[in-house]
Amino acid sequence: MKKIGTLILLILLLQGCSESKSSDNDPEETVKTTDSTLVTAPDSNSPKEIPSIILTSSTFHSVIGWLSNDEILFILLEKGKWTVQSYSISNESWKTIYTSAIPIIEGFIHPNKELILLHTSNNSSSAEVQIIHKNGYLVQSLTFESAEIYMDWHPTNPDLIVFTTFYEDWSYNTFIYDGSTQNLQSIEAGNPFVKWYDDKHLMLLKGTDSSLDGNELILYSLDDKTLKDTGIQHLVDVQNLGDSMLYIQINEDKKLYEYHLVNNESKDSFEWTSPAISNYSEWVIPTISVVKPGQIITMKALESGNVDETGDKSIISSISLEGEHELGQVLSQPITCAPDGKTCLGGYELENWIQLNPLKEKVWIHLDE
């Protein structure tokens, strides 16, 4: 175990968990609109373009994201039980996929849109990770001793997940889980926030003397347990998009982010820049949503500067190896986008509906107190 000092703001504080619950609702059950805690309210002006739903504050927990172009997953609390429910845009209807008696802290949808990872918790010293199929049955369950947990799911091989568990004294352990063999292996990569580079390597960023000078990319070999320098420096982020890699470097002199999208096989690439934003001590990366392998939708600031001094608008763009298509200006916010790249959800609770062509932005989740 290793010591680290300032991780509280980087990951979600667990309450832990001690028991696994499979769904005790039929996966095809539709939530009745007569239930006073969950009511669908279509937008009379453009119901098919921008839906509108009303939820009670006590029911709504969070939006997980897009299961398909038509289905959006929610975590809701109903009648004392935690549920994963999908909302159909076309049918304006709800379906309960999974039910748990213990709190569901957060959920993730694998890029294959078949599997959902749930982080559950009901105490402060352990965590349970449940992997469920989109049809509602439990695939695998893992329990960790931890106060907090970080995880990265391999974008093309859903059997592979890296976990880092943190303890109350901020020491940590990192594990590789292979679902095909159900093997959980402890590793020492030298950094808790590792990501998948490929099936045989993890990637991590090694800091420099100045936090504003970016980081060096290091690869960790799962076969021989060694670290290898890549020579790629000044990185503020790197992402595995499935069939391509996205490298984001900082040009501190010009106050620019320099993006490099590279196909893993052909090595074809596309490069672009955007104004760099900082919070005085570190760079703030604009949100990026992977809609499909090789295509992202992202924000970029209108000008460089400190986060509290720049405007509240950003340019939203669709980018692939073929180039960049600027779609217009919207409020600066986190986004997650549908697989067809036509619609995004935005905001810290994904409460905003962003239609991309033509560009429209509107609140679509309304909480009834």
Coordinates of C-alpha atoms in Angstrom, one line a residue:
M1 CA 0.0 0.0 0.0
K2 CA 1.1 3.5 -0.7
K3 CA 0.3 6.9 0.8
I4 CA -1.3 9.8 -1.1
G5 CA -2.4 13.1 0.2
T6 CA -5.0 15.0 -1.7
L7 CA -7.5 12.6 -3.3
I8 CA -10.8 13.7 -1.7
L9 CA -12.0 15.9 -4.5
L10 CA -11.0 13.4 -7.2
I11 CA -13.3 10.4 -6.4
L12 CA -16.7 9.8 -4.9
L13 CA -16.8 9.1 -1.1
L14 CA -18.3 5.7 -0.5
Q15 CA -20.6 4.6 2.1
G16 CA -19.5 1.0 1.3
C17 CA -21.6 -2.1 0.9
S18 CA -22.1 -5.5 2.4
E19 CA -24.7 -7.4 0.5
S20 CA -25.7 -8.0 -3.1
K21 CA -29.3 -7.8 -4.3
S22 CA -30.5 -9.1 -7.6
S23 CA -33.6 -7.7 -9.3
D24 CA -36.8 -8.6 -7.6
N25 CA -38.8 -6.7 -10.2
D26 CA -39.7 -8.1 -13.6
P27 CA -37.2 -6.5 -16.1
E28 CA -40.1 -5.6 -18.5
E29 CA -42.2 -3.9 -15.8
T30 CA -43.2 -0.4 -16.8
V31 CA -43.5 2.3 -14.2
K32 CA -47.1 3.4 -14.0
T33 CA -47.6 7.1 -14.7
T34 CA -50.3 7.1 -12.0
D35 CA -47.6 6.7 -9.4
S36 CA -47.4 10.1 -7.6
T37 CA -43.6 9.9 -7.3
L38 CA -42.9 9.5 -11.0
V39 CA -44.9 11.4 -13.7
T40 CA -44.1 11.9 -17.4
A41 CA -45.1 15.3 -18.7
P42 CA -44.5 15.7 -22.4
D43 CA -43.5 19.1 -23.7
S44 CA -46.6 20.4 -25.6
N45 CA -44.5 22.6 -27.9
S46 CA -42.1 20.0 -29.3
P47 CA -42.7 16.6 -27.5
K48 CA -40.8 14.6 -30.0
E49 CA -37.8 16.8 -30.2
I50 CA -37.3 17.7 -26.6
P51 CA -39.0 15.5 -24.0
S52 CA -39.9 16.8 -20.5
I53 CA -40.2 14.7 -17.4
I54 CA -41.2 15.5 -13.8
L55 CA -39.7 13.6 -10.9
T56 CA -40.0 14.2 -7.1
S57 CA -36.8 15.3 -5.5
S58 CA -37.0 12.3 -3.1
T59 CA -37.2 9.9 -6.1
F60 CA -34.5 11.3 -8.3
H61 CA -30.9 10.2 -7.6
S62 CA -29.0 10.6 -10.9
V63 CA -28.9 10.0 -14.6
I64 CA -26.5 7.2 -15.7
G65 CA -26.6 7.9 -19.4
W66 CA -27.6 6.7 -22.8
L67 CA -28.3 2.9 -23.2
S68 CA -29.4 3.5 -26.8
N69 CA -30.5 6.4 -29.0
D70 CA -34.0 6.0 -27.5
E71 CA -33.3 4.9 -23.9
I72 CA -31.8 6.8 -21.0
L73 CA -30.9 5.1 -17.7
F74 CA -31.7 6.6 -14.3
I75 CA -31.0 5.7 -10.7
L76 CA -34.3 6.3 -8.8
L77 CA -35.4 5.6 -5.2
E78 CA -38.9 4.3 -5.0
K79 CA -40.8 2.9 -2.0
G80 CA -37.5 2.4 -0.1
K81 CA -35.7 0.5 -2.8
W82 CA -33.0 1.7 -5.2
T83 CA -33.8 1.0 -8.9
V84 CA -32.2 1.3 -12.3
Q85 CA -34.9 2.4 -14.7
S86 CA -34.8 3.3 -18.4
Y87 CA -36.8 6.0 -20.0
S88 CA -37.9 5.6 -23.6
I89 CA -38.0 8.9 -25.5
S90 CA -40.2 7.6 -28.3
N91 CA -42.8 5.9 -26.0
E92 CA -42.5 8.3 -23.1
S93 CA -42.5 5.3 -20.8
W94 CA -40.4 3.8 -18.0
K95 CA -39.1 0.3 -17.4
T96 CA -37.5 -1.0 -14.3
I97 CA -34.3 -2.9 -15.1
Y98 CA -32.9 -3.7 -11.6
T99 CA -33.8 -3.3 -8.0
S100 CA -31.5 -3.2 -4.9
A101 CA -32.3 -2.8 -1.2
I102 CA -28.9 -1.1 -0.6
P103 CA -28.0 2.4 -2.0
I104 CA -26.7 2.6 -5.6
I105 CA -24.1 5.3 -5.5
E106 CA -23.4 5.6 -9.2
G107 CA -23.6 3.7 -12.5
F108 CA -21.6 3.3 -15.7
I109 CA -22.7 2.0 -19.1
H110 CA -20.1 0.0 -21.0
P111 CA -19.5 1.3 -24.6
N112 CA -21.0 -2.0 -25.9
K113 CA -24.3 -0.9 -24.4
E114 CA -24.9 -4.4 -23.1
L115 CA -23.5 -4.2 -19.6
I116 CA -24.0 -1.7 -16.7
L117 CA -21.7 -1.4 -13.7
L118 CA -23.2 -0.3 -10.4
H119 CA -21.3 0.9 -7.4
T120 CA -23.3 0.2 -4.3
S121 CA -22.7 1.0 -0.7
N122 CA -24.4 0.8 2.8
N123 CA -21.4 1.3 5.1
S124 CA -18.2 3.3 5.3
S125 CA -15.7 0.5 5.1
S126 CA -16.6 -1.7 2.1
A127 CA -17.9 -1.4 -1.4
E128 CA -19.8 -3.7 -3.7
V129 CA -19.5 -3.6 -7.5
Q130 CA -22.4 -5.2 -9.4
I131 CA -22.2 -5.8 -13.1
I132 CA -25.7 -6.3 -14.6
H133 CA -27.0 -7.0 -18.1
K134 CA -29.2 -4.5 -19.8
N135 CA -32.0 -7.0 -19.5
G136 CA -31.8 -6.9 -15.7
Y137 CA -29.9 -10.0 -14.5
L138 CA -26.8 -9.9 -12.4
V139 CA -23.7 -11.0 -14.2
Q140 CA -20.9 -10.6 -11.6
S141 CA -20.5 -9.1 -8.1
L142 CA -17.3 -8.0 -6.3
T143 CA -16.8 -6.8 -2.8
F144 CA -13.9 -4.6 -1.7
E145 CA -12.7 -3.2 1.6
S146 CA -12.5 0.5 1.0
A147 CA -13.6 4.0 2.0
E148 CA -13.6 5.2 -1.6
I149 CA -13.1 3.5 -5.0
Y150 CA -11.8 4.4 -8.4
M151 CA -12.4 2.3 -11.5
D152 CA -11.7 2.2 -15.2
W153 CA -13.5 -0.2 -17.6
H154 CA -11.7 -1.4 -20.7
P155 CA -13.5 0.3 -23.7
T156 CA -13.6 -2.8 -25.9
N157 CA -13.2 -5.8 -23.5
P158 CA -15.9 -5.6 -20.8
D159 CA -14.2 -8.4 -18.9
L160 CA -11.4 -6.2 -17.9
I161 CA -11.7 -3.6 -15.1
V162 CA -9.1 -1.9 -13.0
F163 CA -10.0 -0.9 -9.5
T164 CA -8.2 1.3 -6.9
T165 CA -9.5 1.0 -3.4
F166 CA -8.7 3.8 -0.9
Y167 CA -8.7 3.5 2.9
E168 CA -9.3 5.9 5.7
D169 CA -5.6 6.8 6.0
W170 CA -5.5 7.4 2.2
S171 CA -3.3 4.4 1.5
Y172 CA -4.5 2.4 -1.5
N173 CA -4.4 -0.8 -3.4
T174 CA -4.9 -1.4 -7.2
F175 CA -6.4 -4.5 -8.6
I176 CA -7.0 -5.9 -12.1
Y177 CA -10.2 -7.9 -12.5
D178 CA -10.7 -10.3 -15.4
G179 CA -14.3 -11.4 -15.6
S180 CA -13.6 -14.2 -18.1
T181 CA -11.6 -16.0 -15.3
Q182 CA -13.1 -14.2 -12.3
N183 CA -9.5 -13.5 -11.3
L184 CA -8.7 -10.5 -9.1
Q185 CA -5.0 -9.6 -9.1
S186 CA -3.2 -6.9 -7.1
I187 CA -0.7 -4.7 -8.9
E188 CA 1.7 -1.9 -8.0
A189 CA 1.7 0.6 -10.8
G190 CA 2.9 3.6 -8.9
N191 CA -0.2 5.7 -9.5
P192 CA -3.8 5.0 -8.3
F193 CA -5.5 6.6 -11.3
V194 CA -4.5 4.2 -14.1
K195 CA -6.4 3.7 -17.3
W196 CA -6.5 0.9 -20.0
Y197 CA -4.1 1.4 -22.9
D198 CA -4.7 -2.0 -24.4
D199 CA -5.3 -5.5 -23.1
K200 CA -1.7 -5.9 -21.9
H201 CA -0.9 -2.3 -20.7
L202 CA -2.2 0.3 -18.4
M203 CA -1.3 4.0 -18.8
L204 CA -0.6 6.6 -16.1
L205 CA 0.5 10.2 -16.0
K206 CA 3.8 11.0 -14.2
G207 CA 3.8 14.5 -12.8
T208 CA 6.5 17.1 -13.3
D209 CA 7.8 19.9 -11.0
S210 CA 5.1 22.2 -12.2
S211 CA 1.5 21.1 -12.2
L212 CA 0.8 23.5 -15.1
D213 CA 3.6 22.0 -17.2
G214 CA 1.6 18.8 -17.9
N215 CA 2.6 15.2 -17.3
E216 CA 4.6 12.4 -19.0
L217 CA 2.8 9.3 -20.2
I218 CA 4.0 6.0 -18.7
L219 CA 2.9 2.5 -19.6
Y220 CA 2.6 -0.3 -17.1
S221 CA 3.0 -3.9 -18.5
L222 CA 0.7 -6.5 -17.0
D223 CA 3.0 -9.3 -18.2
D224 CA 6.3 -8.3 -16.7
K225 CA 5.1 -5.7 -14.1
T226 CA 7.4 -3.0 -15.4
L227 CA 7.0 0.7 -16.2
K228 CA 8.0 2.1 -19.6
D229 CA 8.6 5.7 -20.7
T230 CA 6.8 6.7 -23.9
G231 CA 8.5 10.1 -24.4
I232 CA 5.1 11.8 -24.7
Q233 CA 5.1 14.8 -22.4
H234 CA 3.1 17.9 -21.4
L235 CA -0.1 15.8 -21.2
V236 CA -3.1 16.9 -19.2
D237 CA -5.2 13.9 -20.2
V238 CA -5.2 10.8 -22.4
Q239 CA -8.2 8.6 -23.3
N240 CA -8.7 5.3 -25.0
L241 CA -11.6 5.6 -27.4
G242 CA -11.7 2.0 -28.4
D243 CA -10.1 2.0 -31.9
S244 CA -8.2 5.2 -31.3
M245 CA -6.3 7.2 -28.7
L246 CA -6.9 10.9 -27.7
Y247 CA -3.9 12.7 -26.3
I248 CA -4.4 16.2 -24.8
Q249 CA -1.2 18.3 -24.3
I250 CA -0.8 21.7 -22.9
N251 CA 1.1 24.5 -24.7
E252 CA 1.6 26.7 -21.7
D253 CA 3.3 29.5 -23.7
K254 CA 0.3 29.9 -26.0
K255 CA -2.3 28.9 -23.4
L256 CA -3.7 26.2 -25.7
Y257 CA -4.8 22.6 -25.4
E258 CA -3.3 20.6 -28.3
Y259 CA -5.5 17.5 -29.2
H260 CA -4.2 14.5 -31.1
L261 CA -6.7 11.8 -32.2
V262 CA -4.8 8.8 -33.5
N263 CA -6.2 5.6 -35.0
N264 CA -4.6 2.6 -33.3
E265 CA -4.1 0.5 -36.5
S266 CA -3.8 2.9 -39.5
K267 CA -2.1 5.6 -37.4
D268 CA -4.2 8.2 -39.2
S269 CA -4.6 11.2 -37.1
F270 CA -6.4 14.5 -36.7
E271 CA -5.2 17.4 -34.6
W272 CA -6.8 20.6 -33.3
T273 CA -6.4 23.2 -30.5
S274 CA -8.7 25.0 -28.1
P275 CA -8.1 27.8 -25.5
A276 CA -6.8 26.4 -22.2
I277 CA -8.6 27.1 -18.9
S278 CA -7.1 26.7 -15.5
N279 CA -8.2 27.1 -11.9
Y280 CA -4.9 28.8 -11.0
S281 CA -3.2 25.5 -9.8
E282 CA -4.2 23.0 -12.6
W283 CA -5.7 22.8 -16.0
V284 CA -9.4 22.3 -16.4
I285 CA -10.2 19.9 -19.3
P286 CA -13.4 20.6 -21.2
T287 CA -15.9 17.7 -21.1
I288 CA -15.6 15.0 -23.8
S289 CA -18.3 12.4 -24.7
V290 CA -17.4 9.4 -26.8
V291 CA -20.4 8.7 -29.0
K292 CA -18.8 5.8 -30.9
P293 CA -15.2 4.5 -31.6
G294 CA -13.3 7.3 -33.3
Q295 CA -15.9 10.0 -32.8
I296 CA -16.3 12.4 -29.9
I297 CA -18.4 15.4 -29.0
T298 CA -16.6 18.0 -26.9
M299 CA -16.7 21.6 -25.6
K300 CA -14.0 24.2 -26.1
A301 CA -13.8 27.6 -24.4
L302 CA -14.1 30.8 -26.4
E303 CA -11.0 32.2 -24.9
S304 CA -8.2 31.1 -22.5
G305 CA -8.0 32.2 -18.9
N306 CA -9.0 31.2 -15.4
V307 CA -12.2 29.3 -14.9
D308 CA -13.9 32.0 -12.9
E309 CA -12.9 34.8 -15.4
T310 CA -14.0 33.2 -18.7
G311 CA -17.5 33.4 -20.1
D312 CA -20.3 30.8 -19.4
K313 CA -20.5 29.8 -23.1
S314 CA -18.5 27.2 -25.0
I315 CA -18.4 25.9 -28.6
I316 CA -19.8 22.4 -28.9
S317 CA -18.1 20.3 -31.7
S318 CA -18.3 16.9 -33.3
I319 CA -14.8 15.5 -34.0
S320 CA -13.5 12.4 -35.8
L321 CA -10.5 11.5 -38.0
E322 CA -12.3 13.2 -40.8
G323 CA -12.2 16.6 -39.1
E324 CA -14.1 19.0 -36.8
H325 CA -17.6 20.2 -37.2
E326 CA -18.5 23.1 -34.9
L327 CA -22.2 23.0 -34.0
G328 CA -22.6 26.3 -32.1
Q329 CA -22.4 27.8 -28.7
V330 CA -24.1 26.4 -25.5
L331 CA -23.6 26.8 -21.8
S332 CA -20.3 25.4 -20.5
Q333 CA -21.2 22.1 -18.8
P334 CA -20.5 18.4 -18.6
I335 CA -22.2 16.4 -21.4
T336 CA -22.9 12.8 -22.4
C337 CA -24.2 12.1 -25.9
A338 CA -26.4 9.6 -27.7
P339 CA -24.6 6.9 -29.8
D340 CA -25.8 8.6 -33.0
G341 CA -24.3 11.9 -32.0
K342 CA -27.5 13.9 -32.6
T343 CA -28.4 14.6 -29.0
C344 CA -26.6 15.3 -25.7
L345 CA -27.6 15.6 -22.1
G346 CA -25.8 18.4 -20.2
G347 CA -25.4 19.8 -16.7
Y348 CA -24.1 18.4 -13.5
E349 CA -27.3 16.3 -13.1
L350 CA -27.7 15.9 -16.9
E351 CA -30.9 17.9 -16.6
N352 CA -30.4 19.8 -19.9
W353 CA -31.4 18.5 -23.3
I354 CA -29.1 19.6 -26.1
Q355 CA -30.4 18.9 -29.6
L356 CA -27.4 19.4 -32.0
N357 CA -29.0 19.9 -35.4
P358 CA -30.5 22.4 -35.3
L359 CA -28.9 23.4 -32.0
K360 CA -31.4 23.8 -29.2
E361 CA -30.9 23.6 -25.4
K362 CA -33.6 23.2 -22.8
V363 CA -34.1 21.8 -19.3
W364 CA -35.8 18.4 -19.6
I365 CA -35.8 17.1 -16.0
H366 CA -38.0 19.0 -13.6
L367 CA -37.9 18.2 -9.9
D368 CA -41.1 18.6 -8.0
E369 CA -40.5 19.5 -4.4

